[in-house]
Amino acid sequence: MADSHFEAKFDALRNAIYHTARKNFYDGLNRLLNFLVIVLGAAVAGKASKLFEIDETWLEFAVLIVATAQLTFDFGYKARTHEFLQRKYHELLADLELDSALDGQKWKSKLQTIAADEPMPMRALDALAYNAAVDATYFEPVDRANNRLWVPLSHRLLKNFIARNGYNYCPESDHKFWWRGAAIWISEGWNGKKS
């Protein structure tokens, strides 16, 4: 079993990676919505609607929806929250590198203190951040394969939108891929074996 110092470094790294991804997502979304509000609200949009034969009412409705979403959900604030948490975890990583002789309980306590400020986690993104931390800390391919979590494609695509609180991500080494089972079933069928 890994020592508490390694566990604290690993958790701090995983959380820093997670909050970097969330910050980047919200920053990108914030910029996109700002861009759309400006472009759709400009007088040019009225001229473009005539060019593409779009009713101006739809453009006005789009401006209303995008601007309301921007003001209501405040993605810029959410990005700053994740930026703050990312910075705190990187500071903890730096402290861990400087003073590795301290008790592991102290580091776990600091991790819990930072985690108290976190919003609800997106579990699929957290599992992907865990995999990135595994890739950064384990150098042997066998160790990586035994420690990485399997995240379904649909979870990867919707990682920033659905929390998936009840889902249990299993290690990649334990996951049974359907095509492996199908290959075994087909090969047994061709060889005359019954399962």
GROMACS .gro file of N, CA and C in nm, residues 1-95:
model
  285
    1MET      N    1   0.085  -0.119   0.000
    1MET     CA    2   0.000   0.000   0.000
    1MET      C    3   0.088   0.124   0.000
    2ALA      N    4   0.048   0.226  -0.071
    2ALA     CA    5   0.127   0.348  -0.084
    2ALA      C    6   0.126   0.425   0.047
    3ASP      N    7   0.233   0.501   0.071
    3ASP     CA    8   0.240   0.581   0.194
    3ASP      C    9   0.147   0.702   0.184
    4SER      N   10   0.120   0.762   0.300
    4SER     CA   11   0.024   0.873   0.304
    4SER      C   12   0.076   0.996   0.231
    5HIS      N   13   0.208   1.013   0.226
    5HIS     CA   14   0.266   1.127   0.153
    5HIS      C   15   0.237   1.114   0.004
    6PHE      N   16   0.255   0.994  -0.052
    6PHE     CA   17   0.226   0.970  -0.193
    6PHE      C   18   0.077   0.990  -0.221
    7GLU      N   19  -0.007   0.938  -0.132
    7GLU     CA   20  -0.152   0.953  -0.150
    7GLU      C   21  -0.193   1.100  -0.152
    8ALA      N   22  -0.135   1.179  -0.062
    8ALA     CA   23  -0.168   1.322  -0.058
    8ALA      C   24  -0.122   1.391  -0.187
    9LYS      N   25  -0.002   1.359  -0.235
    9LYS     CA   26   0.047   1.419  -0.360
    9LYS      C   27  -0.042   1.378  -0.477
   10PHE      N   28  -0.080   1.250  -0.479
   10PHE     CA   29  -0.163   1.199  -0.588
   10PHE      C   30  -0.299   1.268  -0.589
   11ASP      N   31  -0.361   1.279  -0.471
   11ASP     CA   32  -0.493   1.343  -0.463
   11ASP      C   33  -0.485   1.491  -0.499
   12ALA      N   34  -0.380   1.558  -0.455
   12ALA     CA   35  -0.364   1.700  -0.489
   12ALA      C   36  -0.344   1.717  -0.640
   13LEU      N   37  -0.265   1.629  -0.701
   13LEU     CA   38  -0.243   1.634  -0.845
   13LEU      C   39  -0.373   1.606  -0.921
   14ARG      N   40  -0.447   1.504  -0.879
   14ARG     CA   41  -0.574   1.470  -0.944
   14ARG      C   42  -0.671   1.587  -0.936
   15ASN      N   43  -0.681   1.648  -0.819
   15ASN     CA   44  -0.773   1.760  -0.802
   15ASN      C   45  -0.729   1.883  -0.881
   16ALA      N   46  -0.599   1.906  -0.890
   16ALA     CA   47  -0.549   2.018  -0.971
   16ALA      C   48  -0.583   1.997  -1.118
   17ILE      N   49  -0.566   1.874  -1.167
   17ILE     CA   50  -0.599   1.843  -1.306
   17ILE      C   51  -0.750   1.860  -1.329
   18TYR      N   52  -0.830   1.812  -1.236
   18TYR     CA   53  -0.976   1.824  -1.246
   18TYR      C   54  -1.018   1.970  -1.256
   19HIS      N   55  -0.966   2.053  -1.167
   19HIS     CA   56  -1.009   2.194  -1.165
   19HIS      C   57  -0.954   2.271  -1.285
   20THR      N   58  -0.841   2.229  -1.338
   20THR     CA   59  -0.791   2.290  -1.462
   20THR      C   60  -0.888   2.263  -1.576
   21ALA      N   61  -0.936   2.139  -1.584
   21ALA     CA   62  -1.031   2.103  -1.690
   21ALA      C   63  -1.162   2.179  -1.675
   22ARG      N   64  -1.213   2.189  -1.552
   22ARG     CA   65  -1.338   2.262  -1.530
   22ARG      C   66  -1.322   2.411  -1.561
   23LYS      N   67  -1.210   2.469  -1.518
   23LYS     CA   68  -1.184   2.611  -1.545
   23LYS      C   69  -1.179   2.635  -1.696
   24ASN      N   70  -1.108   2.549  -1.768
   24ASN     CA   71  -1.098   2.566  -1.913
   24ASN      C   72  -1.234   2.551  -1.981
   25PHE      N   73  -1.316   2.458  -1.934
   25PHE     CA   74  -1.449   2.440  -1.991
   25PHE      C   75  -1.534   2.565  -1.971
   26TYR      N   76  -1.540   2.614  -1.848
   26TYR     CA   77  -1.623   2.732  -1.819
   26TYR      C   78  -1.569   2.858  -1.886
   27ASP      N   79  -1.437   2.873  -1.894
   27ASP     CA   80  -1.381   2.988  -1.965
   27ASP      C   81  -1.419   2.985  -2.113
   28GLY      N   82  -1.408   2.868  -2.174
   28GLY     CA   83  -1.444   2.855  -2.314
   28GLY      C   84  -1.591   2.881  -2.338
   29LEU      N   85  -1.676   2.828  -2.251
   29LEU     CA   86  -1.819   2.850  -2.263
   29LEU      C   87  -1.854   2.997  -2.243
   30ASN      N   88  -1.790   3.061  -2.147
   30ASN     CA   89  -1.812   3.203  -2.121
   30ASN      C   90  -1.774   3.287  -2.242
   31ARG      N   91  -1.659   3.258  -2.301
   31ARG     CA   92  -1.614   3.333  -2.418
   31ARG      C   93  -1.706   3.311  -2.538
   32LEU      N   94  -1.749   3.186  -2.556
   32LEU     CA   95  -1.839   3.155  -2.667
   32LEU      C   96  -1.971   3.230  -2.653
   33LEU      N   97  -2.028   3.231  -2.533
   33LEU     CA   98  -2.155   3.301  -2.514
   33LEU      C   99  -2.138   3.451  -2.528
   34ASN      N  100  -2.028   3.507  -2.479
   34ASN     CA  101  -2.003   3.650  -2.499
   34ASN      C  102  -1.994   3.682  -2.648
   35PHE      N  103  -1.923   3.598  -2.720
   35PHE     CA  104  -1.909   3.616  -2.865
   35PHE      C  105  -2.045   3.612  -2.933
   36LEU      N  106  -2.127   3.513  -2.897
   36LEU     CA  107  -2.258   3.500  -2.960
   36LEU      C  108  -2.349   3.618  -2.928
   37VAL      N  109  -2.344   3.668  -2.805
   37VAL     CA  110  -2.426   3.784  -2.769
   37VAL      C  111  -2.388   3.903  -2.854
   38ILE      N  112  -2.259   3.925  -2.872
   38ILE     CA  113  -2.212   4.040  -2.951
   38ILE      C  114  -2.248   4.023  -3.098
   39VAL      N  115  -2.218   3.905  -3.153
   39VAL     CA  116  -2.243   3.883  -3.296
   39VAL      C  117  -2.392   3.883  -3.327
   40LEU      N  118  -2.470   3.813  -3.247
   40LEU     CA  119  -2.614   3.805  -3.274
   40LEU      C  120  -2.684   3.938  -3.248
   41GLY      N  121  -2.630   4.017  -3.157
   41GLY     CA  122  -2.692   4.144  -3.124
   41GLY      C  123  -2.651   4.257  -3.215
   42ALA      N  124  -2.552   4.236  -3.296
   42ALA     CA  125  -2.502   4.343  -3.383
   42ALA      C  126  -2.598   4.366  -3.500
   43ALA      N  127  -2.589   4.484  -3.555
   43ALA     CA  128  -2.672   4.519  -3.671
   43ALA      C  129  -2.637   4.431  -3.790
   44VAL      N  130  -2.515   4.379  -3.790
   44VAL     CA  131  -2.471   4.293  -3.900
   44VAL      C  132  -2.558   4.167  -3.904
   45ALA      N  133  -2.602   4.121  -3.787
   45ALA     CA  134  -2.685   4.001  -3.784
   45ALA      C  135  -2.815   4.022  -3.862
   46GLY      N  136  -2.869   4.143  -3.854
   46GLY     CA  137  -2.990   4.174  -3.930
   46GLY      C  138  -2.966   4.164  -4.080
   47LYS      N  139  -2.852   4.215  -4.123
   47LYS     CA  140  -2.819   4.207  -4.266
   47LYS      C  141  -2.788   4.063  -4.307
   48ALA      N  142  -2.722   3.989  -4.216
   48ALA     CA  143  -2.690   3.850  -4.246
   48ALA      C  144  -2.816   3.765  -4.254
   49SER      N  145  -2.917   3.800  -4.176
   49SER     CA  146  -3.042   3.723  -4.179
   49SER      C  147  -3.109   3.734  -4.316
   50LYS      N  148  -3.096   3.850  -4.379
   50LYS     CA  149  -3.152   3.866  -4.513
   50LYS      C  150  -3.072   3.787  -4.616
   51LEU      N  151  -2.941   3.782  -4.594
   51LEU     CA  152  -2.854   3.708  -4.685
   51LEU      C  153  -2.885   3.558  -4.681
   52PHE      N  154  -2.905   3.506  -4.560
   52PHE     CA  155  -2.931   3.362  -4.544
   52PHE      C  156  -3.079   3.329  -4.534
   53GLU      N  157  -3.164   3.429  -4.556
   53GLU     CA  158  -3.309   3.413  -4.554
   53GLU      C  159  -3.358   3.356  -4.421
   54ILE      N  160  -3.312   3.417  -4.312
   54ILE     CA  161  -3.355   3.380  -4.178
   54ILE      C  162  -3.440   3.495  -4.124
   55ASP      N  163  -3.552   3.461  -4.065
   55ASP     CA  164  -3.639   3.563  -4.007
   55ASP      C  165  -3.566   3.630  -3.890
   56GLU      N  166  -3.569   3.763  -3.886
   56GLU     CA  167  -3.498   3.839  -3.781
   56GLU      C  168  -3.550   3.805  -3.642
   57THR      N  169  -3.672   3.760  -3.633
   57THR     CA  170  -3.729   3.724  -3.504
   57THR      C  171  -3.649   3.611  -3.439
   58TRP      N  172  -3.602   3.517  -3.521
   58TRP     CA  173  -3.521   3.406  -3.466
   58TRP      C  174  -3.388   3.457  -3.411
   59LEU      N  175  -3.329   3.554  -3.478
   59LEU     CA  176  -3.204   3.612  -3.426
   59LEU      C  177  -3.228   3.685  -3.295
   60GLU      N  178  -3.337   3.758  -3.287
   60GLU     CA  179  -3.370   3.828  -3.162
   60GLU      C  180  -3.392   3.728  -3.050
   61PHE      N  181  -3.460   3.619  -3.082
   61PHE     CA  182  -3.484   3.514  -2.982
   61PHE      C  183  -3.352   3.450  -2.939
   62ALA      N  184  -3.262   3.426  -3.034
   62ALA     CA  185  -3.132   3.367  -3.001
   62ALA      C  186  -3.052   3.459  -2.909
   63VAL      N  187  -3.053   3.590  -2.936
   63VAL     CA  188  -2.984   3.686  -2.850
   63VAL      C  189  -3.043   3.680  -2.710
   64LEU      N  190  -3.175   3.675  -2.701
   64LEU     CA  191  -3.242   3.668  -2.571
   64LEU      C  192  -3.199   3.543  -2.493
   65ILE      N  193  -3.200   3.428  -2.557
   65ILE     CA  194  -3.165   3.302  -2.490
   65ILE      C  195  -3.019   3.301  -2.448
   66VAL      N  196  -2.929   3.337  -2.539
   66VAL     CA  197  -2.785   3.334  -2.509
   66VAL      C  198  -2.749   3.434  -2.400
   67ALA      N  199  -2.801   3.555  -2.408
   67ALA     CA  200  -2.771   3.656  -2.307
   67ALA      C  201  -2.828   3.618  -2.171
   68THR      N  202  -2.948   3.562  -2.170
   68THR     CA  203  -3.009   3.518  -2.044
   68THR      C  204  -2.929   3.404  -1.982
   69ALA      N  205  -2.885   3.309  -2.063
   69ALA     CA  206  -2.803   3.199  -2.012
   69ALA      C  207  -2.672   3.252  -1.956
   70GLN      N  208  -2.612   3.346  -2.025
   70GLN     CA  209  -2.485   3.404  -1.980
   70GLN      C  210  -2.501   3.474  -1.846
   71LEU      N  211  -2.607   3.551  -1.830
   71LEU     CA  212  -2.630   3.623  -1.705
   71LEU      C  213  -2.675   3.530  -1.593
   72THR      N  214  -2.757   3.433  -1.625
   72THR     CA  215  -2.812   3.345  -1.522
   72THR      C  216  -2.709   3.248  -1.468
   73PHE      N  217  -2.638   3.180  -1.555
   73PHE     CA  218  -2.546   3.075  -1.511
   73PHE      C  219  -2.408   3.128  -1.474
   74ASP      N  220  -2.371   3.246  -1.518
   74ASP     CA  221  -2.245   3.312  -1.482
   74ASP      C  222  -2.125   3.217  -1.490
   75PHE      N  223  -2.096   3.173  -1.610
   75PHE     CA  224  -1.989   3.077  -1.631
   75PHE      C  225  -1.852   3.135  -1.598
   76GLY      N  226  -1.836   3.266  -1.610
   76GLY     CA  227  -1.710   3.330  -1.573
   76GLY      C  228  -1.680   3.313  -1.425
   77TYR      N  229  -1.782   3.328  -1.341
   77TYR     CA  230  -1.764   3.309  -1.197
   77TYR      C  231  -1.726   3.164  -1.166
   78LYS      N  232  -1.792   3.070  -1.232
   78LYS     CA  233  -1.760   2.929  -1.211
   78LYS      C  234  -1.617   2.899  -1.253
   79ALA      N  235  -1.572   2.960  -1.362
   79ALA     CA  236  -1.433   2.941  -1.407
   79ALA      C  237  -1.336   2.994  -1.302
   80ARG      N  238  -1.367   3.110  -1.243
   80ARG     CA  239  -1.278   3.167  -1.140
   80ARG      C  240  -1.276   3.080  -1.015
   81THR      N  241  -1.388   3.018  -0.980
   81THR     CA  242  -1.392   2.927  -0.865
   81THR      C  243  -1.297   2.811  -0.887
   82HIS      N  244  -1.303   2.751  -1.005
   82HIS     CA  245  -1.215   2.637  -1.034
   82HIS      C  246  -1.069   2.682  -1.047
   83GLU      N  247  -1.047   2.803  -1.095
   83GLU     CA  248  -0.910   2.856  -1.101
   83GLU      C  249  -0.853   2.872  -0.960
   84PHE      N  250  -0.934   2.921  -0.866
   84PHE     CA  251  -0.891   2.936  -0.727
   84PHE      C  252  -0.857   2.800  -0.667
   85LEU      N  253  -0.944   2.700  -0.688
   85LEU     CA  254  -0.918   2.567  -0.633
   85LEU      C  255  -0.796   2.503  -0.698
   86GLN      N  256  -0.779   2.523  -0.828
   86GLN     CA  257  -0.661   2.472  -0.897
   86GLN      C  258  -0.535   2.529  -0.835
   87ARG      N  259  -0.535   2.659  -0.809
   87ARG     CA  260  -0.419   2.725  -0.749
   87ARG      C  261  -0.391   2.668  -0.610
   88LYS      N  262  -0.496   2.646  -0.530
   88LYS     CA  263  -0.478   2.593  -0.394
   88LYS      C  264  -0.416   2.453  -0.398
   89TYR      N  265  -0.460   2.369  -0.491
   89TYR     CA  266  -0.403   2.235  -0.501
   89TYR      C  267  -0.258   2.238  -0.550
   90HIS      N  268  -0.226   2.330  -0.640
   90HIS     CA  269  -0.087   2.343  -0.684
   90HIS      C  270   0.001   2.394  -0.571
   91GLU      N  271  -0.051   2.485  -0.489
   91GLU     CA  272   0.024   2.532  -0.372
   91GLU      C  273   0.049   2.416  -0.275
   92LEU      N  274  -0.051   2.331  -0.256
   92LEU     CA  275  -0.034   2.215  -0.169
   92LEU      C  276   0.070   2.120  -0.226
   93LEU      N  277   0.069   2.099  -0.358
   93LEU     CA  278   0.171   2.015  -0.421
   93LEU      C  279   0.311   2.072  -0.398
   94ALA      N  280   0.325   2.203  -0.409
   94ALA     CA  281   0.455   2.267  -0.385
   94ALA      C  282   0.497   2.248  -0.240
   95ASP      N  283   0.404   2.263  -0.146
   95ASP     CA  284   0.436   2.241  -0.005
   95ASP      C  285   0.477   2.096   0.021
   0.00000   0.00000   0.00000
